[in-house]
XYZ file of C-alpha atoms in Angstrom:
593
model
C 112.402 -78.550 -36.402
C 112.716 -75.015 -35.395
C 110.511 -72.981 -33.343
C 107.225 -71.924 -34.732
C 106.860 -68.408 -36.476
C 103.129 -68.714 -37.420
C 102.077 -67.654 -33.651
C 103.432 -64.569 -31.996
C 101.073 -64.121 -28.761
C 100.421 -66.993 -26.160
C 98.021 -66.891 -23.389
C 99.417 -68.691 -20.426
C 96.910 -69.724 -17.467
C 97.992 -70.131 -14.126
C 96.532 -72.293 -11.154
C 94.956 -69.866 -9.324
C 94.910 -69.751 -5.581
C 96.883 -71.815 -3.586
C 95.089 -75.241 -2.448
C 95.655 -78.618 -1.345
C 97.149 -80.707 -4.214
C 97.711 -77.424 -6.098
C 100.516 -75.085 -4.484
C 103.870 -73.434 -5.524
C 104.941 -76.307 -7.703
C 102.575 -74.581 -10.296
C 104.111 -71.141 -9.642
C 107.390 -72.777 -10.471
C 105.859 -74.368 -13.628
C 104.254 -71.163 -14.948
C 107.304 -68.991 -14.106
C 109.482 -71.585 -15.978
C 107.209 -71.749 -18.857
C 107.417 -67.592 -19.010
C 110.954 -67.438 -19.259
C 111.275 -69.999 -21.812
C 108.881 -68.674 -24.265
C 110.207 -64.819 -23.681
C 113.492 -66.224 -24.705
C 112.043 -67.513 -27.927
C 110.531 -63.903 -28.667
C 107.406 -64.617 -28.076
C 104.686 -62.142 -26.411
C 103.115 -63.849 -23.136
C 99.828 -62.965 -21.434
C 99.453 -64.519 -18.116
C 95.913 -64.743 -16.365
C 96.049 -65.903 -12.846
C 93.916 -64.779 -9.616
C 96.710 -65.163 -7.233
C 98.871 -62.116 -6.644
C 101.518 -63.515 -4.535
C 103.002 -65.865 -6.994
C 106.323 -65.201 -8.476
C 104.614 -65.749 -12.072
C 102.331 -62.525 -11.804
C 105.125 -60.419 -11.229
C 105.230 -57.776 -13.902
C 108.932 -58.258 -14.948
C 108.092 -61.746 -16.213
C 104.966 -61.534 -18.596
C 104.353 -58.868 -21.125
C 100.843 -58.513 -19.810
C 99.375 -60.081 -16.228
C 95.712 -60.048 -15.908
C 94.772 -60.862 -12.088
C 91.392 -61.826 -12.495
C 89.138 -64.782 -11.606
C 89.823 -67.985 -13.815
C 86.471 -68.460 -15.328
C 85.385 -68.886 -18.594
C 83.593 -65.718 -19.253
C 86.664 -63.681 -17.768
C 89.027 -65.478 -20.228
C 86.971 -64.898 -23.000
C 86.954 -61.358 -22.151
C 91.003 -61.276 -22.091
C 91.192 -63.446 -25.349
C 88.800 -60.877 -27.282
C 90.934 -57.714 -25.876
C 94.565 -59.591 -26.172
C 93.629 -61.676 -29.584
C 96.449 -64.586 -28.722
C 97.495 -67.068 -31.370
C 97.721 -69.871 -28.892
C 96.792 -70.955 -25.200
C 99.109 -73.082 -23.161
C 96.990 -74.740 -20.555
C 99.587 -77.468 -19.301
C 101.507 -75.397 -16.724
C 98.406 -74.221 -14.496
C 97.641 -77.847 -13.014
C 93.946 -79.137 -13.191
C 92.506 -75.534 -12.962
C 94.167 -74.608 -16.362
C 93.408 -77.891 -17.815
C 89.747 -77.588 -16.913
C 89.224 -74.307 -17.726
C 90.943 -74.701 -21.132
C 88.702 -77.714 -22.042
C 85.529 -75.526 -20.935
C 86.851 -72.546 -23.387
C 86.917 -75.317 -26.079
C 83.765 -77.094 -25.499
C 82.016 -73.905 -25.558
C 83.584 -72.884 -28.813
C 85.141 -69.799 -27.567
C 88.562 -70.801 -28.651
C 87.364 -71.685 -32.473
C 85.587 -68.393 -32.486
C 88.834 -66.647 -31.938
C 91.286 -68.505 -33.612
C 93.129 -69.696 -30.530
C 95.140 -72.979 -30.775
C 95.644 -74.935 -27.715
C 99.571 -76.007 -27.329
C 101.194 -78.860 -25.382
C 98.142 -81.085 -25.321
C 94.998 -81.278 -27.544
C 91.353 -81.599 -26.300
C 91.123 -84.989 -27.331
C 94.437 -85.896 -25.699
C 93.141 -84.107 -22.440
C 90.062 -86.058 -22.292
C 91.658 -89.698 -23.250
C 93.778 -88.971 -20.066
C 91.673 -87.448 -17.658
C 88.378 -89.229 -18.373
C 88.537 -92.459 -16.493
C 86.555 -94.594 -18.999
C 88.521 -93.117 -22.100
C 91.818 -93.862 -20.197
C 90.757 -97.572 -19.290
C 89.684 -98.104 -22.913
C 92.811 -96.796 -24.515
C 95.022 -99.052 -22.067
C 93.050 -102.077 -22.985
C 93.583 -101.361 -26.585
C 97.443 -101.309 -26.125
C 97.537 -104.277 -23.696
C 98.410 -102.313 -20.571
C 96.876 -103.675 -17.566
C 94.697 -101.535 -15.465
C 92.556 -102.307 -12.229
C 89.068 -103.832 -12.673
C 86.743 -100.986 -12.657
C 83.686 -99.285 -13.997
C 82.454 -95.866 -14.536
C 79.534 -94.837 -12.426
C 77.375 -91.728 -13.577
C 74.827 -92.416 -10.929
C 74.124 -93.874 -7.444
C 72.262 -96.798 -9.270
C 75.088 -97.352 -11.505
C 77.337 -97.691 -8.430
C 75.237 -100.407 -6.538
C 75.400 -102.545 -9.524
C 79.115 -102.166 -9.726
C 79.560 -102.929 -6.086
C 77.768 -106.347 -6.416
C 80.400 -107.102 -9.439
C 83.486 -106.232 -7.439
C 82.640 -106.275 -4.074
C 84.105 -104.398 -1.009
C 86.640 -102.857 -0.315
C 86.567 -100.336 -3.086
C 88.481 -97.184 -4.469
C 86.684 -94.183 -5.902
C 88.180 -91.865 -8.217
C 86.322 -88.976 -9.733
C 87.265 -87.510 -13.148
C 88.893 -84.098 -13.676
C 89.062 -83.448 -9.853
C 92.342 -82.010 -8.173
C 94.571 -83.704 -5.677
C 92.196 -86.807 -5.553
C 89.342 -84.634 -4.391
C 85.933 -86.375 -3.837
C 87.868 -90.017 -4.060
C 88.572 -92.284 -1.581
C 88.507 -96.034 -0.043
C 85.014 -97.362 0.972
C 84.795 -100.415 3.345
C 81.001 -100.515 4.010
C 77.637 -100.175 1.526
C 76.527 -96.972 3.534
C 80.094 -95.577 3.168
C 79.940 -96.342 -0.435
C 76.614 -94.474 -1.061
C 77.773 -91.463 0.906
C 81.218 -90.971 -1.033
C 80.127 -91.872 -4.356
C 77.362 -89.181 -4.272
C 79.806 -86.569 -3.262
C 82.254 -87.834 -6.013
C 79.588 -87.573 -8.479
C 78.830 -83.917 -7.369
C 82.285 -82.679 -7.466
C 83.411 -84.237 -10.690
C 82.710 -81.756 -13.605
C 81.548 -84.352 -16.119
C 79.582 -86.205 -13.350
C 81.434 -89.517 -13.541
C 83.545 -91.692 -11.202
C 85.760 -94.577 -11.645
C 84.786 -97.476 -9.210
C 87.963 -99.855 -8.790
C 88.815 -102.741 -7.366
C 91.208 -102.328 -4.347
C 94.747 -102.243 -4.629
C 95.504 -101.632 -0.715
C 98.842 -102.699 0.236
C 100.304 -102.757 -3.259
C 103.556 -100.967 -4.140
C 103.211 -97.589 -5.922
C 105.779 -95.770 -8.555
C 105.548 -93.037 -10.675
C 107.687 -92.010 -13.827
C 108.092 -88.538 -15.055
C 107.854 -89.030 -19.093
C 108.793 -85.994 -21.716
C 107.754 -86.499 -25.272
C 108.166 -84.314 -28.461
C 106.904 -84.048 -31.968
C 109.320 -86.572 -33.356
C 108.299 -89.035 -31.042
C 111.342 -89.074 -28.905
C 110.259 -89.953 -25.388
C 112.603 -89.622 -22.206
C 112.067 -91.098 -18.654
C 113.341 -87.611 -16.665
C 112.863 -89.782 -13.099
C 111.359 -92.621 -11.499
C 110.052 -92.153 -7.969
C 108.808 -94.727 -5.417
C 106.254 -94.288 -2.528
C 107.305 -95.408 0.662
C 103.920 -95.937 1.734
C 101.965 -98.598 -0.144
C 98.774 -97.930 -2.670
C 95.834 -96.421 -0.494
C 97.757 -93.375 0.232
C 97.687 -90.012 -2.163
C 101.283 -89.899 -3.682
C 101.065 -85.963 -2.363
C 100.834 -87.516 1.361
C 103.230 -89.992 0.984
C 107.266 -90.289 1.715
C 108.641 -90.715 -1.713
C 112.119 -91.571 -3.220
C 113.904 -91.019 -6.278
C 115.144 -92.928 -7.898
C 112.635 -95.933 -7.252
C 114.686 -98.086 -4.741
C 113.083 -101.586 -4.751
C 112.904 -102.252 -8.409
C 114.697 -104.936 -9.957
C 115.988 -103.767 -13.343
C 113.746 -105.943 -15.365
C 111.013 -104.246 -13.561
C 112.169 -100.914 -13.923
C 112.545 -101.538 -17.780
C 109.014 -103.017 -17.979
C 107.663 -99.696 -16.074
C 109.700 -97.645 -18.701
C 108.447 -99.508 -21.858
C 104.679 -99.253 -20.711
C 105.342 -95.406 -19.945
C 106.327 -94.744 -23.221
C 103.674 -97.177 -24.840
C 100.995 -95.065 -22.697
C 102.311 -91.388 -23.516
C 102.211 -92.523 -27.208
C 98.708 -93.877 -27.200
C 97.164 -90.852 -25.166
C 98.849 -88.956 -27.932
C 100.792 -86.168 -25.390
C 102.744 -84.727 -28.206
C 104.825 -82.222 -26.492
C 105.829 -81.943 -22.579
C 105.576 -83.761 -19.506
C 103.308 -86.201 -18.064
C 103.553 -88.178 -14.961
C 102.144 -91.687 -15.152
C 101.446 -93.940 -12.035
C 101.788 -97.603 -11.335
C 100.932 -100.244 -8.902
C 102.880 -103.694 -8.424
C 101.424 -106.503 -6.752
C 104.471 -107.555 -4.088
C 103.309 -111.118 -4.134
C 103.272 -111.708 -7.830
C 104.545 -108.864 -9.712
C 101.102 -107.963 -11.395
C 101.475 -104.414 -12.801
C 98.829 -102.030 -12.904
C 98.656 -98.767 -14.534
C 96.899 -96.444 -12.092
C 96.711 -93.155 -14.033
C 98.408 -90.174 -15.798
C 98.465 -86.692 -16.011
C 98.875 -85.067 -19.357
C 100.364 -81.642 -17.863
C 103.330 -81.003 -15.615
C 102.337 -81.651 -12.098
C 103.550 -81.744 -8.458
C 105.773 -84.607 -8.997
C 106.924 -82.646 -12.217
C 108.607 -79.925 -9.765
C 109.924 -82.602 -7.569
C 111.518 -84.436 -10.201
C 112.841 -81.101 -11.926
C 114.576 -80.384 -8.359
C 115.642 -83.927 -7.942
C 117.354 -84.382 -11.567
C 118.346 -80.694 -12.266
C 116.111 -81.401 -15.742
C 113.541 -78.437 -16.087
C 110.449 -80.175 -17.153
C 108.403 -77.355 -17.382
C 111.081 -75.153 -19.256
C 111.601 -78.053 -21.613
C 107.689 -78.723 -21.777
C 107.347 -74.931 -22.949
C 109.705 -74.952 -25.616
C 108.574 -78.398 -27.128
C 104.791 -76.700 -27.255
C 106.307 -73.939 -29.896
C 108.005 -76.623 -32.090
C 111.493 -77.492 -30.714
C 112.563 -81.244 -30.216
C 114.415 -82.724 -27.358
C 117.387 -83.368 -29.552
C 117.262 -79.523 -30.467
C 117.409 -78.355 -26.651
C 120.197 -78.084 -24.406
C 120.607 -79.340 -21.168
C 120.369 -76.293 -18.942
C 122.663 -77.500 -16.516
C 125.639 -78.839 -18.619
C 124.804 -76.515 -21.367
C 126.868 -79.446 -23.647
C 124.341 -82.478 -23.389
C 120.998 -82.297 -25.605
C 117.731 -82.506 -23.498
C 116.920 -86.092 -25.133
C 119.512 -87.579 -22.813
C 117.839 -89.137 -19.886
C 119.056 -87.802 -16.483
C 121.133 -89.947 -14.555
C 121.668 -89.158 -10.674
C 124.327 -90.828 -8.662
C 122.152 -89.625 -5.093
C 118.926 -90.170 -3.339
C 116.433 -87.878 -3.000
C 113.560 -88.232 -0.215
C 110.106 -85.954 0.017
C 108.200 -85.911 3.045
C 105.008 -84.185 3.369
C 104.161 -81.594 5.752
C 100.762 -81.799 7.642
C 98.999 -79.114 9.970
C 96.352 -81.235 11.650
C 96.986 -79.566 15.019
C 95.400 -76.231 13.870
C 92.359 -78.328 12.934
C 91.222 -80.462 15.779
C 88.151 -81.797 14.448
C 89.585 -82.917 11.252
C 90.366 -86.656 10.688
C 94.283 -87.336 10.310
C 93.833 -90.488 8.652
C 95.342 -90.713 5.345
C 93.998 -92.011 2.151
C 93.359 -91.463 -1.637
C 92.422 -87.472 -0.852
C 95.427 -85.372 -0.441
C 95.640 -83.477 2.915
C 99.186 -82.087 3.210
C 99.967 -78.513 3.003
C 103.435 -78.823 1.956
C 106.650 -80.733 1.790
C 110.432 -81.107 2.164
C 112.979 -82.464 -0.090
C 116.489 -83.869 0.775
C 119.160 -85.023 -1.075
C 122.012 -87.534 0.320
C 124.470 -90.347 -1.168
C 121.958 -92.990 0.369
C 118.363 -93.506 1.443
C 119.194 -93.057 5.057
C 121.200 -89.994 4.706
C 118.344 -88.288 2.663
C 115.839 -89.579 4.643
C 116.928 -88.471 7.698
C 117.989 -85.174 6.457
C 114.165 -84.878 5.282
C 112.708 -85.778 8.653
C 114.963 -82.948 10.429
C 113.608 -80.344 7.674
C 110.036 -80.510 8.442
C 110.212 -77.955 11.218
C 107.592 -79.921 13.541
C 109.676 -80.093 16.687
C 110.537 -83.668 15.548
C 113.689 -83.522 13.976
C 114.523 -87.136 14.377
C 112.566 -90.067 14.811
C 111.934 -89.501 18.177
C 109.955 -91.404 20.544
C 106.455 -91.057 20.670
C 104.312 -90.371 24.088
C 103.327 -93.352 26.222
C 104.916 -96.749 26.866
C 102.578 -98.801 24.400
C 103.036 -99.375 20.775
C 100.709 -96.915 18.863
C 99.484 -99.684 16.759
C 96.455 -97.168 15.863
C 98.796 -95.184 13.575
C 100.686 -98.104 12.149
C 97.563 -100.130 10.926
C 96.327 -97.040 9.338
C 98.083 -94.806 7.435
C 98.833 -91.693 9.623
C 101.001 -88.629 9.351
C 102.986 -90.202 12.212
C 103.166 -93.557 10.931
C 106.802 -93.429 10.418
C 107.554 -92.125 13.945
C 105.234 -94.847 15.308
C 107.155 -97.622 13.405
C 110.336 -96.437 14.614
C 108.878 -96.446 17.953
C 107.526 -99.765 17.576
C 111.066 -101.201 16.787
C 112.439 -99.676 19.798
C 109.716 -101.697 21.733
C 110.715 -104.989 20.149
C 108.365 -105.035 17.045
C 110.047 -106.836 14.065
C 110.146 -106.032 10.564
C 108.264 -108.927 9.506
C 105.231 -107.910 11.697
C 105.412 -104.143 10.898
C 105.424 -105.208 6.872
C 102.566 -107.485 7.534
C 100.544 -104.616 9.213
C 101.498 -101.684 7.233
C 102.815 -103.417 3.828
C 105.730 -101.018 3.834
C 108.375 -102.759 1.786
C 111.084 -104.703 3.912
C 113.917 -102.663 2.348
C 112.744 -99.781 3.726
C 111.733 -100.952 7.149
C 115.334 -102.611 7.451
C 116.713 -99.124 7.004
C 114.961 -97.854 9.504
C 115.565 -100.281 11.885
C 119.679 -99.587 11.096
C 118.870 -96.096 12.072
C 116.944 -96.883 15.339
C 120.019 -99.415 15.930
C 122.312 -96.585 15.581
C 120.216 -94.775 17.940
C 120.863 -97.376 20.725
C 124.524 -97.488 20.200
C 124.477 -93.513 20.586
C 122.498 -94.044 23.829
C 124.902 -96.511 25.346
C 128.463 -94.755 24.053
C 129.989 -92.160 26.137
C 130.188 -88.574 24.592
C 132.251 -87.400 22.765
C 132.377 -90.225 20.350
C 135.329 -91.492 18.911
C 136.015 -90.537 15.173
C 135.029 -93.596 13.179
C 131.612 -93.886 15.177
C 130.847 -90.096 14.527
C 131.586 -90.334 11.259
C 129.370 -93.112 10.575
C 126.512 -91.452 12.323
C 126.874 -88.291 10.402
C 126.862 -90.340 7.114
C 123.736 -91.848 8.290
C 122.147 -88.240 8.005
C 121.651 -87.384 12.090
C 121.699 -83.768 12.759
C 124.033 -82.210 15.462
C 120.785 -81.195 17.245
C 119.268 -84.967 17.154
C 122.517 -86.401 18.431
C 122.286 -83.449 21.104
C 118.904 -84.392 22.118
C 119.627 -88.047 22.568
C 122.644 -87.287 24.639
C 120.717 -84.616 26.539
C 123.786 -81.878 25.968
C 123.718 -78.869 24.118
C 123.970 -78.623 20.475
C 127.015 -76.552 20.220
C 128.776 -79.090 22.359
C 127.833 -81.700 19.762
C 129.275 -79.355 16.674
C 132.281 -78.129 18.424
C 132.968 -82.061 19.166
C 132.686 -82.895 15.411
C 134.698 -79.863 14.206
C 137.267 -80.922 16.327
C 137.587 -84.139 14.951
C 137.815 -82.591 11.383
C 134.478 -84.116 10.570
C 132.693 -81.724 7.900
C 130.164 -82.259 5.224
C 131.256 -81.975 1.351
C 129.023 -80.356 -1.229
C 127.839 -82.049 -4.408
C 126.234 -80.831 -7.237
C 122.724 -81.657 -8.808
C 123.899 -82.287 -12.426
C 121.549 -84.452 -14.047
C 124.570 -86.809 -15.665
C 125.969 -88.220 -12.330
C 129.175 -86.256 -12.865
C 129.955 -87.257 -16.377
C 129.856 -83.841 -17.648
C 130.719 -80.654 -15.849
C 127.892 -78.682 -14.507
C 127.565 -75.059 -15.329
C 124.306 -73.914 -13.363
C 124.242 -76.632 -10.638
C 122.577 -76.437 -7.210
C 124.064 -78.314 -4.221
C 123.584 -80.787 -1.764
C 125.689 -81.821 1.617
C 126.826 -85.272 2.313
C 129.018 -86.783 4.870
C 129.727 -89.688 2.726
C 131.744 -87.831 -0.028
C 135.324 -86.645 -0.025
C 135.772 -84.355 -2.656
C 134.133 -80.830 -2.308
C 132.352 -79.973 -5.892
C 131.256 -76.678 -4.489
C 134.064 -74.165 -5.196
C 133.317 -70.441 -3.689
C 133.963 -67.653 -6.052
C 136.252 -64.551 -5.288
C 133.141 -62.169 -5.012
C 133.771 -60.133 -1.874
C 130.190 -59.362 -1.832
C 128.141 -62.405 -0.820
C 124.523 -62.387 0.956
C 123.136 -65.775 1.965
C 119.343 -65.664 2.019
C 117.493 -68.096 4.231
C 114.480 -69.627 2.785
C 110.991 -70.174 4.450
C 111.052 -74.069 4.744
C 108.142 -76.246 3.634
C 104.727 -74.634 2.893
C 102.340 -74.593 6.024
C 99.377 -72.740 6.851
C 100.452 -69.267 7.631
C 103.632 -69.454 5.752
C 103.440 -70.296 1.976
C 104.293 -69.228 -1.361
C 104.534 -65.476 -0.122
C 108.055 -65.872 1.148
C 109.058 -67.780 -1.945
C 108.125 -64.365 -3.647
C 110.085 -62.267 -1.081
C 113.057 -64.584 -1.399
C 113.260 -64.691 -5.261
C 112.775 -60.838 -5.067
C 115.639 -60.216 -2.420
C 118.102 -62.547 -4.692
C 117.213 -60.530 -7.700
C 117.315 -57.013 -6.147
C 120.951 -57.967 -4.481
C 122.186 -59.362 -7.903
C 121.428 -56.012 -9.284
C 123.512 -54.489 -6.710
C 126.209 -56.616 -7.411
C 126.234 -59.237 -4.846
C 126.326 -62.944 -5.047
C 123.436 -64.463 -3.378
C 123.199 -68.019 -1.421
C 120.187 -69.494 -1.112
C 119.458 -72.046 1.417
C 116.103 -73.856 1.505
């Protein structure tokens, strides 16, 4: 069906201030949505309290209100602007909760404003823990044994039924705020009290512990004709018990059998239909018991999310842009894939590379903070790397963190850091690698961490290569050098291992004619030519897909790397404006980030 003509003006709600769990990913979503809606001729009014975002730039929306994201303020904007519709699914949990408040207070009905993307009953079914569980039961999808507590007294009764440990998941909160794992009765009462305080509807799901299970996430998009596609599957390297925002994640999923993947795919389609998300993207999280294959659905977000931004960059499928167009009436088969310009958006992306995301933490700036990781998110940013294998993308990601550990460097001391292995810790993966150097086996580390042996075997191979480098005289012969680079080792890391200067490694590599080739993120594994791709380097390819233009005027812009305290979204804004200004002056811009 074509776009709707009964609406002309759309109010878009941003995500407000940057916070843990809701950062520049939502500026990306909001900006994509504004551009998509403007292309279709709609008047777009934006309200967001964060002035450093790209979405608040006056060149994008028709009108921008930099105001507090509260119901009274937004009501005044609605009264002034008289929008026909409101789009809440691009501004994270902040926008979703605010829209529900406007709906419950009768403000949207009073001014005749329609909600696009996800109706109030859909948001409630997905976000309210009790409603979600009841919906899953009705379609035969298993969820964890759990009960909803609205008081401490409720919680104590549930504690008797389920026993310890337990997981707390408050309703309608951001980044797992107020949630966590509890192991003692005293801790349970303390954390449940906080969870109930933070939950807007004063309810909290008390759930059986799934600690140690494998965790997966599927990015799902649906339209009004009930077309459903899976944009991307994502696997957490860390097992259940670590918030997905704090976990190393890998796309596509690496350790699922085809049968297991198809099962998750089928369940995702059933879930998005049962919840009733009519237009746009949702992410659905699952846990799988590695002992018996039991599958549990954990939760879903009926909106674009942090993971949606990752999946968009990983596959080249712009989820937020597509979701905005679906919200105004289009269907997936009517929209073209932005990258190929020939295939429809109803084609599921297919990728022939591996993407690794590693979170960035800034605990060193807050010495009193407990660095142990759990179900409440603590990371302040993330890096993403692409490679032809897990090892290559993983090692590239490690070297991108800008934390003075550009490889799996040994930790201080001669003893194995079991304290950083037995409990989830920002340095766990370095501690695991260090334990392997000191004789720990894959079996022992799997028993302690529950990280899948497939990932541990890959890390063990990286440590074996490190040992070979230590024992081999530099400069290396060509075959060995090439194998090292294929594994994702940076010149700088090799130089540190050999205790020489980085330039010596680079010159030796170039003398052997070992160079990376560049490959496109094209959504279709090379089956169709990409028109607007972006690129990643690999030492495993032979053909260079990136063909430089003949434009004599080129400028390279260096990005700011992962978000961290003191260096965040403001620098994304600067880089984007630099690119736009240079393009106006006739320069071709090349962005590296």
